[in-house]
Coordinates of C-alpha atoms in Angstrom, one line a residue:
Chain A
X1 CA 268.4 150.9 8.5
X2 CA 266.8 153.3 11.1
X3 CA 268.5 152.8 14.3
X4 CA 266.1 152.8 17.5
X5 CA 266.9 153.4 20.9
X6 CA 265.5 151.3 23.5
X7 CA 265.1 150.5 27.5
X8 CA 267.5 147.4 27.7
X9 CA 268.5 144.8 29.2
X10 CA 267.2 141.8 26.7
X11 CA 264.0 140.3 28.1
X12 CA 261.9 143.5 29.4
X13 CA 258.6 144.1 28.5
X14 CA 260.1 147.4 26.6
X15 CA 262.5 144.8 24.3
X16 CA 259.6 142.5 23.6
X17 CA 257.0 145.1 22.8
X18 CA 259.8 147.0 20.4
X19 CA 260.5 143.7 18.7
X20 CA 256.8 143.0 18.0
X21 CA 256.3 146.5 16.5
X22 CA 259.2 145.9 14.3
X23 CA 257.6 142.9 12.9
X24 CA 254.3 144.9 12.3
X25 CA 256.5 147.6 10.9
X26 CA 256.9 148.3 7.0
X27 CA 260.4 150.1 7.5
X28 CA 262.7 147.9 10.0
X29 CA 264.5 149.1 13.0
X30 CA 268.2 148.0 14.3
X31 CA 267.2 148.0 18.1
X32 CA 270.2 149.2 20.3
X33 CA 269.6 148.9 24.3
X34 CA 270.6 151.5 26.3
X35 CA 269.8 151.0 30.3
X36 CA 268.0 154.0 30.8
X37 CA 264.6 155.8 29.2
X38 CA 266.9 159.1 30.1
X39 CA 269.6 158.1 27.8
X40 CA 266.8 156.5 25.2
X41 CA 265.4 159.8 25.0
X42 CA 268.6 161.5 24.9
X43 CA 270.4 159.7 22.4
X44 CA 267.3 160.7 19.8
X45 CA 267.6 164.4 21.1
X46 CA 271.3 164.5 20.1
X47 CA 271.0 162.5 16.9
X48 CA 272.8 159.6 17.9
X49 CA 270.1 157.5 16.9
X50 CA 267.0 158.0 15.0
X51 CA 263.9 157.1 17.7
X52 CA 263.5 156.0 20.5
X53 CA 260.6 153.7 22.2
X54 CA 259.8 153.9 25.9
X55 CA 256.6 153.3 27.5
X56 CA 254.6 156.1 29.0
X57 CA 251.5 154.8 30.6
X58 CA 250.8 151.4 32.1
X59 CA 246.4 150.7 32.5
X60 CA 247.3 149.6 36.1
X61 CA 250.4 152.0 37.1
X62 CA 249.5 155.1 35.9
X63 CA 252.2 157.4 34.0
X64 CA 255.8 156.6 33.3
X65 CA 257.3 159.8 35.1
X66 CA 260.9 160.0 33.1
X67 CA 259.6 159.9 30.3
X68 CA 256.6 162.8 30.6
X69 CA 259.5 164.7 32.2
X70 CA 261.7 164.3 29.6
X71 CA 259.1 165.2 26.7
X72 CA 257.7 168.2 28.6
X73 CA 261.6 169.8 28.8
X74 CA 262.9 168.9 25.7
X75 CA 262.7 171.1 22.7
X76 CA 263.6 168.8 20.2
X77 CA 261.6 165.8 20.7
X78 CA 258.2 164.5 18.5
X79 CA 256.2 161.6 18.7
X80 CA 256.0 159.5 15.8
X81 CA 253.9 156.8 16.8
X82 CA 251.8 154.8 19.4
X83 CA 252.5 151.0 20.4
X84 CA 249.8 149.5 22.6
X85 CA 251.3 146.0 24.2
X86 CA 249.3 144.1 26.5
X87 CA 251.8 143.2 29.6
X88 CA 251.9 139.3 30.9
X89 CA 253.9 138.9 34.4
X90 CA 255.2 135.5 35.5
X91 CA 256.4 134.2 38.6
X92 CA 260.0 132.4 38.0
X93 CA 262.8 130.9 40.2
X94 CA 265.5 128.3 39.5
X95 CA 264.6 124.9 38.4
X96 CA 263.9 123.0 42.0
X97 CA 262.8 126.0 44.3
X98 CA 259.1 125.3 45.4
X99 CA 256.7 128.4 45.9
X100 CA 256.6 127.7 49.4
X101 CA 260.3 127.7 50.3
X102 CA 260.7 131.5 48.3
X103 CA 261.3 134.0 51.0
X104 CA 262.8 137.0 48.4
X105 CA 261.3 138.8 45.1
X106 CA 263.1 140.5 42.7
X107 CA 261.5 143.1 40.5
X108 CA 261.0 146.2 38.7
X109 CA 259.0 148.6 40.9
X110 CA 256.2 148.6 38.6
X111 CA 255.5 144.8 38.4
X112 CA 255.8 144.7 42.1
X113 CA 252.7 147.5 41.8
X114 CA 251.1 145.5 39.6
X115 CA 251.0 142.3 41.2
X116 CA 250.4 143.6 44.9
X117 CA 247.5 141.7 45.5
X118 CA 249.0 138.2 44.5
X119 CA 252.3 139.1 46.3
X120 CA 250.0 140.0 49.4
X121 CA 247.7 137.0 49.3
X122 CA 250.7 134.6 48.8
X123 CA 254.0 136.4 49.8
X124 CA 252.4 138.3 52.8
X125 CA 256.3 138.2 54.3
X126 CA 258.9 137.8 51.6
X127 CA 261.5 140.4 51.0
X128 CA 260.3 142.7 48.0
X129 CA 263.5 143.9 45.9
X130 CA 263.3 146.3 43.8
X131 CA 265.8 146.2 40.5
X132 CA 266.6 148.7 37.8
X133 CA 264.6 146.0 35.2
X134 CA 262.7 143.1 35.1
X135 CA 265.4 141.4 33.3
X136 CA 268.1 142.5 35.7
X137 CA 265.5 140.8 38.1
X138 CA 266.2 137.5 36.6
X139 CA 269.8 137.6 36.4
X140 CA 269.7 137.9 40.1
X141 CA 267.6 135.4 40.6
X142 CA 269.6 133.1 38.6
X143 CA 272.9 134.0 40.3
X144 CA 271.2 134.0 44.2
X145 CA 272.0 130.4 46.2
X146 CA 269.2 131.4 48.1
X147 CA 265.7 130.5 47.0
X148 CA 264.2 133.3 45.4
X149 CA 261.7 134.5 42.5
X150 CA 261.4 137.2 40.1
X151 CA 258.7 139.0 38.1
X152 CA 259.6 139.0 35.2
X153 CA 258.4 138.3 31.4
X154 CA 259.2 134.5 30.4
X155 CA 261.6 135.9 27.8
X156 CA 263.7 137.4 30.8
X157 CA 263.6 134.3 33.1
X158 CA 264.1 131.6 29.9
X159 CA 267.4 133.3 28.8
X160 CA 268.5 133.2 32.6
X161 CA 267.6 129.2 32.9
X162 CA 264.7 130.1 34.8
X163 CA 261.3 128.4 35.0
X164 CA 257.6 129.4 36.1
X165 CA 256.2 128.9 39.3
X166 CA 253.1 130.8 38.7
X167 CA 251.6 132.1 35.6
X168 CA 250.3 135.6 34.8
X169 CA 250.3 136.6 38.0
X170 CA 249.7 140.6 37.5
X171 CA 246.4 141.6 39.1
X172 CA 244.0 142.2 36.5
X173 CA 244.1 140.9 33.6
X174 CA 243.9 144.4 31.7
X175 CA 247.1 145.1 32.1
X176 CA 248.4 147.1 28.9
X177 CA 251.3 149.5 28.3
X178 CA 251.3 152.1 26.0
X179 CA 254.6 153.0 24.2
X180 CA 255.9 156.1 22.2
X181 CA 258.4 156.0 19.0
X182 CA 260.1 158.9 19.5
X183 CA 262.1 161.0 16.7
X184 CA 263.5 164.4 16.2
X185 CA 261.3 167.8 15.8
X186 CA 262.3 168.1 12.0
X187 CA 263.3 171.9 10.6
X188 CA 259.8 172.2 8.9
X189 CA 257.9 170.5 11.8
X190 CA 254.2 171.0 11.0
X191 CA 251.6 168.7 12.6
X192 CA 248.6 170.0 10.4
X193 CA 250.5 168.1 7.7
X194 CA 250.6 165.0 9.3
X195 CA 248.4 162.3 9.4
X196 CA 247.3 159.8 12.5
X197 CA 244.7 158.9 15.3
X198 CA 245.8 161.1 18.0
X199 CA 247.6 164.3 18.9
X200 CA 249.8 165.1 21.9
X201 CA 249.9 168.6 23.5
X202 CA 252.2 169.4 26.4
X203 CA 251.2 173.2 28.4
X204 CA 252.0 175.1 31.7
X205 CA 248.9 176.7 33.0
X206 CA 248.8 179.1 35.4
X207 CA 247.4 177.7 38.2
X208 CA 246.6 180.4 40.3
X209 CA 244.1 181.6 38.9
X210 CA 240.9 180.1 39.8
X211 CA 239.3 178.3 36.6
X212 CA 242.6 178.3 34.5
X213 CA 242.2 174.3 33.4
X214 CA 238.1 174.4 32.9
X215 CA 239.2 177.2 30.3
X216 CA 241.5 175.0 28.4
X217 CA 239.2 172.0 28.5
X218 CA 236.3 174.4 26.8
X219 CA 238.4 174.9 23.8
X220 CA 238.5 171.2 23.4
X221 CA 235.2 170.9 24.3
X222 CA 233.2 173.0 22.1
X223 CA 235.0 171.9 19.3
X224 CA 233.6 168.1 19.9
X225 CA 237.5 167.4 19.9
X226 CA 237.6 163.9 22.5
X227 CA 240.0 164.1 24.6
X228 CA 241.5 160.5 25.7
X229 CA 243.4 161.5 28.8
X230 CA 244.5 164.3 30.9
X231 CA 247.8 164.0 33.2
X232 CA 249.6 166.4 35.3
X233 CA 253.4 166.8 36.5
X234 CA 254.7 169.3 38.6
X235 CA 256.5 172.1 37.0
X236 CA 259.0 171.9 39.3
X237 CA 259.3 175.9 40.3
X238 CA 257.1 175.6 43.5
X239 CA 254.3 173.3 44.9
X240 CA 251.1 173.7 43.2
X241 CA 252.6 174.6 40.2
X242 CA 251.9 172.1 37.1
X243 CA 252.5 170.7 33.5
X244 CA 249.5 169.6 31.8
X245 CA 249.5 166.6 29.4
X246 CA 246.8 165.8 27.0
X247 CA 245.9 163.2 24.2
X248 CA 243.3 164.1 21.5
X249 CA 241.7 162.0 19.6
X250 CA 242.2 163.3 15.8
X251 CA 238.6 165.2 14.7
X252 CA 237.7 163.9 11.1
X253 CA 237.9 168.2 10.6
X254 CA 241.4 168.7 11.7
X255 CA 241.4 172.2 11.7
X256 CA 238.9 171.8 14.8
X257 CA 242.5 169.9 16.4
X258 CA 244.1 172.6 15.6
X259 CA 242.4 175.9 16.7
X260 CA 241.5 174.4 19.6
X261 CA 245.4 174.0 20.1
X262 CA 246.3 177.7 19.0
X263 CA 243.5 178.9 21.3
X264 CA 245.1 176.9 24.3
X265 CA 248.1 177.9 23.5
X266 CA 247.2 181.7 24.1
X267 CA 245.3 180.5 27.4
X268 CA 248.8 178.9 28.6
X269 CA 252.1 180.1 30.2
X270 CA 253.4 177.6 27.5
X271 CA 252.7 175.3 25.1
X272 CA 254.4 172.3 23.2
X273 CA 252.5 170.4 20.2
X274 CA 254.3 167.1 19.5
X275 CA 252.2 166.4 16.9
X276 CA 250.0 164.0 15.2
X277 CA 250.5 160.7 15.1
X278 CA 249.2 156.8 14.4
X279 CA 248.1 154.1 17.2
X280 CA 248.9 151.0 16.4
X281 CA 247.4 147.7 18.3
X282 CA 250.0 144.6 19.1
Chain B
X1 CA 247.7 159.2 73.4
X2 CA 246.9 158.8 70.1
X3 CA 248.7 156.5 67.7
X4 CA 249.7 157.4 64.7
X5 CA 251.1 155.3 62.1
X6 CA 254.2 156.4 60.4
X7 CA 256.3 155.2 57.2
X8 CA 259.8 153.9 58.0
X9 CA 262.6 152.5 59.4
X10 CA 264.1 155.7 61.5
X11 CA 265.4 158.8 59.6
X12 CA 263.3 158.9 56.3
X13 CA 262.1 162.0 55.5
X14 CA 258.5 160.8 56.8
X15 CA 259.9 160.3 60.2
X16 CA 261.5 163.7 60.5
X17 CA 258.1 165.0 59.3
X18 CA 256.1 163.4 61.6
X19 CA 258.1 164.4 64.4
X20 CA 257.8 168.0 63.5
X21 CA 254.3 167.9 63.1
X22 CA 254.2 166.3 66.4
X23 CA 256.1 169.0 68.2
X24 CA 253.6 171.9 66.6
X25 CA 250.8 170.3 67.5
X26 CA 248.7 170.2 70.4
X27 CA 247.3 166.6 70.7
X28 CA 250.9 165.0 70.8
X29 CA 250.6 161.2 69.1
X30 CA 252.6 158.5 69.7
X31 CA 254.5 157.3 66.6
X32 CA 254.1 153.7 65.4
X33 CA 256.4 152.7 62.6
X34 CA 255.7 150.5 59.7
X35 CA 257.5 149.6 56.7
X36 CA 254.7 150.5 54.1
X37 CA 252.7 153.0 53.0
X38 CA 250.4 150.5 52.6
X39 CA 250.2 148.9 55.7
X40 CA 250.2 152.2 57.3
X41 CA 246.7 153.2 56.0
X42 CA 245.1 149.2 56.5
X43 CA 246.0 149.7 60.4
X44 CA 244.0 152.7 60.2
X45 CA 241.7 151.3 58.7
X46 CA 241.2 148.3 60.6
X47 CA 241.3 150.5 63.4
X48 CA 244.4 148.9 64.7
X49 CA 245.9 152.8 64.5
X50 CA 243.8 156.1 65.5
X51 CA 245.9 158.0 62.7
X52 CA 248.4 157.3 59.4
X53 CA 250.4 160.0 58.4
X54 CA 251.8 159.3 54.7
X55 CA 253.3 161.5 52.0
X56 CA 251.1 162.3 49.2
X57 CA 253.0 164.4 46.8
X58 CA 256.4 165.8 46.4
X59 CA 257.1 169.0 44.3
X60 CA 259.6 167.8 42.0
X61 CA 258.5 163.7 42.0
X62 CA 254.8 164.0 41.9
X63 CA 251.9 162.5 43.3
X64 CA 252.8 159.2 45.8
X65 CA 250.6 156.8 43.8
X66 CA 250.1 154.1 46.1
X67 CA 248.9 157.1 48.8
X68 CA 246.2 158.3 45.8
X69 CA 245.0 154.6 45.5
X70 CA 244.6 153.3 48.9
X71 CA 242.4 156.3 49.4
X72 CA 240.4 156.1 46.1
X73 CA 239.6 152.4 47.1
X74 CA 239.2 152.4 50.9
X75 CA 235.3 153.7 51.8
X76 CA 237.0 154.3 56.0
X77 CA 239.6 157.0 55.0
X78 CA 239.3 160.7 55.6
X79 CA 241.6 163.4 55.6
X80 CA 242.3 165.2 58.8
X81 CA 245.3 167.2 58.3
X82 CA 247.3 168.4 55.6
X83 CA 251.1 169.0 56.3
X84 CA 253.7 171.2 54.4
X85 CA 257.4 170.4 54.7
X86 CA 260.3 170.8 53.0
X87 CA 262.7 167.8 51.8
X88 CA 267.4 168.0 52.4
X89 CA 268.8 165.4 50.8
X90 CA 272.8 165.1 51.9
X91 CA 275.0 162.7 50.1
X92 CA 276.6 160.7 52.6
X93 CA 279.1 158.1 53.2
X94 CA 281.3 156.1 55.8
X95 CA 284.2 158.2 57.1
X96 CA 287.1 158.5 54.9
X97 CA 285.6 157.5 51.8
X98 CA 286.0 160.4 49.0
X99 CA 283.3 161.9 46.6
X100 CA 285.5 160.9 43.8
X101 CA 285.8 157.0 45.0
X102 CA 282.3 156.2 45.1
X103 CA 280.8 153.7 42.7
X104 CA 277.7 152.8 43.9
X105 CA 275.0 155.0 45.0
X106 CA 271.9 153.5 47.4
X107 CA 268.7 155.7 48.1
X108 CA 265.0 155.6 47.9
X109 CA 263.6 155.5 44.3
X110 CA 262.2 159.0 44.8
X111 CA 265.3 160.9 46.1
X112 CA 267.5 159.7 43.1
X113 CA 264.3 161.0 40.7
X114 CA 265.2 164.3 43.0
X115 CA 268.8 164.7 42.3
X116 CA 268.7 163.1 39.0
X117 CA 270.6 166.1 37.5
X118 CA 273.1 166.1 40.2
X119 CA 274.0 162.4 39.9
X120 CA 273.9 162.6 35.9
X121 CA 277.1 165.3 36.4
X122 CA 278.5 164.2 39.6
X123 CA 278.1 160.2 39.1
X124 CA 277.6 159.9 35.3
X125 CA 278.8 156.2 36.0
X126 CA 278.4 154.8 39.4
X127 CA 275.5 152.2 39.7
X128 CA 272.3 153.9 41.3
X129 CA 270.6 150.3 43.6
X130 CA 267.1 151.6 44.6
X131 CA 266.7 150.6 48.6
X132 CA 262.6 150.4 50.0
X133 CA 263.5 153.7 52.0
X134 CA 266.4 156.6 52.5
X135 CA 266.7 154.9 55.7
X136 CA 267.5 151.7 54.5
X137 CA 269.7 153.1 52.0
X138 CA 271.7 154.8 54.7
X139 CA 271.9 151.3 56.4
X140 CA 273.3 149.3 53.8
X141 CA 276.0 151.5 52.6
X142 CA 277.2 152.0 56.4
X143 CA 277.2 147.5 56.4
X144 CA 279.1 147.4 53.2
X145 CA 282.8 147.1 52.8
X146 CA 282.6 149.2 48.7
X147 CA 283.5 152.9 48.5
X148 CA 280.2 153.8 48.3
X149 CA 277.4 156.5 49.5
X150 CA 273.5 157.1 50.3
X151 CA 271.0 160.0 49.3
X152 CA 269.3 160.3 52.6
X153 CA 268.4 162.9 55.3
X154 CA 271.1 163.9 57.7
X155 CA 269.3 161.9 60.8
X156 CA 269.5 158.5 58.6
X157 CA 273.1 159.2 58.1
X158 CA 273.6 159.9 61.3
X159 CA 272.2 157.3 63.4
X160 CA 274.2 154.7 61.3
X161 CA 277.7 156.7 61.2
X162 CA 277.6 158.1 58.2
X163 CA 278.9 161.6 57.0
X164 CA 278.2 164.0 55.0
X165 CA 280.1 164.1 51.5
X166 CA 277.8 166.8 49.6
X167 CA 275.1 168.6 51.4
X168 CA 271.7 169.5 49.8
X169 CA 271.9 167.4 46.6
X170 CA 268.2 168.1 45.3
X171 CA 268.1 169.7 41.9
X172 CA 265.7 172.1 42.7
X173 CA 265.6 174.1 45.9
X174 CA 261.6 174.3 45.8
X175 CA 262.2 170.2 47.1
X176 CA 258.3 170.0 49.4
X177 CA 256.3 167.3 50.2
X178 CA 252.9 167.1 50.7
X179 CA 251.7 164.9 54.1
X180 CA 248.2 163.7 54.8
X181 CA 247.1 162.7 58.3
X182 CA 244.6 160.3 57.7
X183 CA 241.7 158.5 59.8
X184 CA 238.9 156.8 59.8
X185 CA 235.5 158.0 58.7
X186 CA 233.1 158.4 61.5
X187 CA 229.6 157.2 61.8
X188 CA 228.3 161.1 61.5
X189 CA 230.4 162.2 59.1
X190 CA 229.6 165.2 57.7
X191 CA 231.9 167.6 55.6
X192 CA 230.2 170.7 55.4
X193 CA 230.4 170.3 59.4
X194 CA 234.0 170.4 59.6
X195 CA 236.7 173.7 59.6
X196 CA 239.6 173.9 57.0
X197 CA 241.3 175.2 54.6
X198 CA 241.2 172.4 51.7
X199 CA 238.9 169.8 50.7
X200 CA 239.8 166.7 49.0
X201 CA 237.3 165.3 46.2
X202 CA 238.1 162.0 44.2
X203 CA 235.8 160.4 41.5
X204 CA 235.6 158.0 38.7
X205 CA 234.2 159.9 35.4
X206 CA 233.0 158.8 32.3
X207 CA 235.7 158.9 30.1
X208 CA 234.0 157.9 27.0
X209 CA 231.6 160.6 26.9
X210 CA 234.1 163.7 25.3
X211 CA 233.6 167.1 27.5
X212 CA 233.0 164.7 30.8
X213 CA 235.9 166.3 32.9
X214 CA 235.2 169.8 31.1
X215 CA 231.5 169.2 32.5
X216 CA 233.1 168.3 35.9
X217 CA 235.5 171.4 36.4
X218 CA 232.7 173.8 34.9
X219 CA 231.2 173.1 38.4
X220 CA 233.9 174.4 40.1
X221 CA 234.8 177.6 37.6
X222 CA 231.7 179.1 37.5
X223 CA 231.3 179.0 41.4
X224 CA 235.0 180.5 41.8
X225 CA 236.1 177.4 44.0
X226 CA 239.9 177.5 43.3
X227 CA 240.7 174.1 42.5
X228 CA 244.8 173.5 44.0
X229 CA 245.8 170.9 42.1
X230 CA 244.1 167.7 39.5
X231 CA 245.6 164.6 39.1
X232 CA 244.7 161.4 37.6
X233 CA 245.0 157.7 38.0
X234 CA 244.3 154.8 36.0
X235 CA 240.7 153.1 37.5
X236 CA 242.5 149.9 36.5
X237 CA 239.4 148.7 34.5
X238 CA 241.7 149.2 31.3
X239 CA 243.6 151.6 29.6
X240 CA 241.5 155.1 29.3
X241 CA 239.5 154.9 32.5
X242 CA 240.3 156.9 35.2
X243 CA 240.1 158.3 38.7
X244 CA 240.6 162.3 39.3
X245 CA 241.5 163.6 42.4
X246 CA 240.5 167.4 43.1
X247 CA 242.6 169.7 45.9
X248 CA 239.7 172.5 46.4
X249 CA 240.3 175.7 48.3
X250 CA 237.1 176.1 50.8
X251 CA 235.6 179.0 49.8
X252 CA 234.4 182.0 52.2
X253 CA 231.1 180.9 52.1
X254 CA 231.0 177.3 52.2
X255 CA 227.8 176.0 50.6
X256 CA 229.6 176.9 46.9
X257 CA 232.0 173.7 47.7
X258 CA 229.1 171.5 49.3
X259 CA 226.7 172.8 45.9
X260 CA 229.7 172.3 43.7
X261 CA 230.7 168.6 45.2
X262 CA 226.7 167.5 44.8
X263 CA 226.6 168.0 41.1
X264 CA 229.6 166.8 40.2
X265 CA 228.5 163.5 42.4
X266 CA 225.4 163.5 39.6
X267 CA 228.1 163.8 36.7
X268 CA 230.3 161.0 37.9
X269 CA 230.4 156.9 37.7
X270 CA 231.0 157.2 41.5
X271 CA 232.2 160.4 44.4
X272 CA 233.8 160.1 47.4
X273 CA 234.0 163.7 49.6
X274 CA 237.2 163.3 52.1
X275 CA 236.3 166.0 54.1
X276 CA 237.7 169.5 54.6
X277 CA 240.9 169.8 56.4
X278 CA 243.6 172.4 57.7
X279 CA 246.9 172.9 55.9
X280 CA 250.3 173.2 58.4
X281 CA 253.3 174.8 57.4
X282 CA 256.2 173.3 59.0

C-alpha cells in the first residue's frame, strides 16, 4: 500500500481531510503522521514515503507559507492531486467549565485568524495561546486545572474527553482549505502527458524591470488560459525580490497550457512546472 | 507630541524600529505600546492614537497578513511613511546555560520561520513553543527553571538577563522588514496632493473573468509605473476571490500614477488609493 505522509497529531483538520480523501480514493493510503509539513514534504523528497498531503491555502487565511517555500526550493517535488475540505472550528473545554468562567484559548495560529471576530466579540480579554496544532491544543486543554478552551476540530477535543461550548465558531462560514498530494518528480516527468483540471507553475521574475509580471500574465492571457490564483513569496536574496506562484485552469487545447508555460519560462529568471493535476471536492 | 502606537511588550524588533525611526525624524512621537497589531491600527482609527506604526513585510517571512487586512477593510487608514530596517536575531539564554543543553526553544512565530535552517542543524530536536512576541519569548525563558533559550533581539535579552549563546541566527543575511506608519484619512484627502516616493493601491478584482489582473497590470506597464512588489489575499467571500495590493514607484511626472490608479478603479469590484508616501532607510 502507498504510504502518505501527513501533518500529525490525530485530530487536525490535515488528519481528517487526508482520511476523507482516502475514502474517496480508488488506491488506499497507509497515513503516517509526522509533526511538521517540513518533514511531510521532506520525507516524500528523500523517498521515505511515497506523498505527502499538507494544505496550502486556507479561503480565509491566505497561503500556507512552509509549504509554497518548500515547493518553490525543491527540485524533486510534483503535485499529484487537489483535496478541497471545507474547515468546521468548535469551541471546547472540559466537561463543567462554563463559557463565562474561560479566561485562556489554546490554538493553532490559523484558527485563532479565523475566528477573530467571535474571539473579539466574546473573549475581548482572554489569553490567546498559540500551539504547534489544533490537536496539541486539546491535549492542553485537557491536562490544564485551569478553565480553559481550545479551537479545535470535534475529532481533536472528543479523543481528549472534551466537549463543545460553542459550535462552528470560525467567522464566515466559507471557510475551506485546499490540500496538495504530493509525490516525487519521476525520471520521465512530463506534464503534457498527464491528465487533470489544473496546472501549477512556480517562476522567479525579475522584478526590476518595470512591467516584468504584466508580461508573464499576457502569455496566459492571450492564450484564453484562466488563471485561478496568483501568489507571491519573497525570493529570499533581497527585499523586493519575489517567487511567483500560479494555478491554471487546464484549456480543453492543452498545448495552449503549455506554450504559454515555455514562453514564461523564457520571460523568467526561473521556472518550475509541477505539473498537471486533478481537483477533487470533499 | 504625537502618539504613536507601537507593537509590543519592550524589545521586539518593532520597538527597536520605532525608536530608530523616532531619533531620525524631526517630529519626535511619543511611543504608546500595545500588545496587537490589531489593536494598534483600531486606536488609530478610532482616533484614540495620532499614528500606528506596524510591520508589513519581512524579506525572508513575507507579507504581515493581519497588517494587509486591517488596511484592506478599514475605509480611515492611510499610509504616511514607509520605514526600512534591518532584523538581528541572537539566540539567547540565562547565564550558564550551554548551546548544547538546551531543549526548548521560545520565540515569535516569525523569527523561528527566519532561522528555520539554523534550528533544523543546530536543534534538530529541541521543542520550538511559539510565544505572541520575541519579547515575551525572552521573558518566559528568563522565568523558567529548564535549560532553555529565546530567538529575540539583543534589547529583549537584555532587559530580562539573558545572554547571548549564538549571535545573528537568521538564515539569510538579507533579514529587512518593511514598517508602515499609518494614520487616519483626512477630510481633504487627496493623493495626487501629497510628496513621496511610493504609493500604495489595494483592490478587489474580478477573479472570474480570466485576463482581469493581466487587464489591471497592463495599466501600469504601458505607462512605465514600476510596480515594487504584488501580493494577494483571500477577500474571504470563498476560496478564489481575492484582494491585490500594489507597491507603485511614483513616477517623475505624477499624473501617469493618478491616470493609471483611475482606470484600474473602472476595472475593479472596489479601489482604495492609500496615498503616496516617503520610504526611510534606517
Amino acid at each position: 500500500m502507498k504510504r502518505t505522509g501527513i501533518l500529525g497529531p490525530r485530530g487536525t483538520h490535515s488528519e481528517a481531510a487526508a482520511v476523507r480523501l482516502n475514502e474517496l480514493s480508488a488506491e488506499k493510503s497507509e497515513l503516517v503522521i509526522l509533526p511538521e509539513i517540513f518533514e511531510v514534504l521532506s520525507a516524500v523528497e528523500t523517498g521515505q514515503l511515497d506523498a505527502g498531503f499538507v494544505p496550502v491555502e486556507n479561503s480565509l487565511e491566505g497561503s500556507v507559507n512552509i509549504t509554497l517555500d518548500t515547493l518553490a526550493r525543491s527540485e524533486e517535488l510534483i503535485v499529484a492531486r487537489e483535496f478541497v475540505y471545507p474547515i468546521h472550528n468548535q469551541l471546547m473545554a472540559r466537561r463543567g467549565v462554563e463559557l463565562s468562567a474561560v479566561t485562556k484559548i489554546f490554538s493553532h495560529a490559523q484558527p485563532i485568524s479565523q475566528c477573530r471576530k467571535f474571539l473579539r466579540e466574546n473573549f475581548p480579554t482572554a489569553e490567546l495561546i498559540t500551539a504547534p496544532s489544533t490537536a496539541r491544543a486539546a491535549e492542553l486543554v485537557a491536562e490544564s486545572a485551569e478553565p480553559c478552551a481550545a479551537i479545535c476540530t470535534e475529532r481533536a477535543g472528543t479523543l481528549n474527553g472534551l466537549e463543545i461550548l460553542a459550535a462552528e465558531v470560525q467567522d464566515n462560514m466559507a471557510n475551506t482549505t485546499r490540500f496538495f498530494e504530493v509525490r516525487r518528480r519521476a525520471e520521465n516527468f512530463a506534464p503534457e502527458n498527464l491528465d487533470g483540471d489544473k496546472a501549477l507553475v512556480i517562476c522567479q521574475i525579475d522584478g526590476s524591470r518595470p512591467g516584468a509580471l504584466c508580461g508573464v500574465l499576457e502569455e496566459f492571457a492571450w492564450r484564453r488560459v484562466n488563471m485561478t490564483r496568483i501568489e507571491s513569496r519573497p525570493a529570499r536574496t533581497g527585499l523586493g525580490e519575489y517567487i511567483f506562484f500560479f494555478d491554471l485552469e487546464v484549456p480543453a487545447i492543452k498545448n495552449l497550457l503549455f506554450d504559454a508555460v515555455e514562453d514564461v519560462s523564457r520571460k523568467s529568471v526561473w521556472l518550475k512546472n509541477l505539473g498537471v493535476f486533478p481537483v477533487i471536492n470533499a
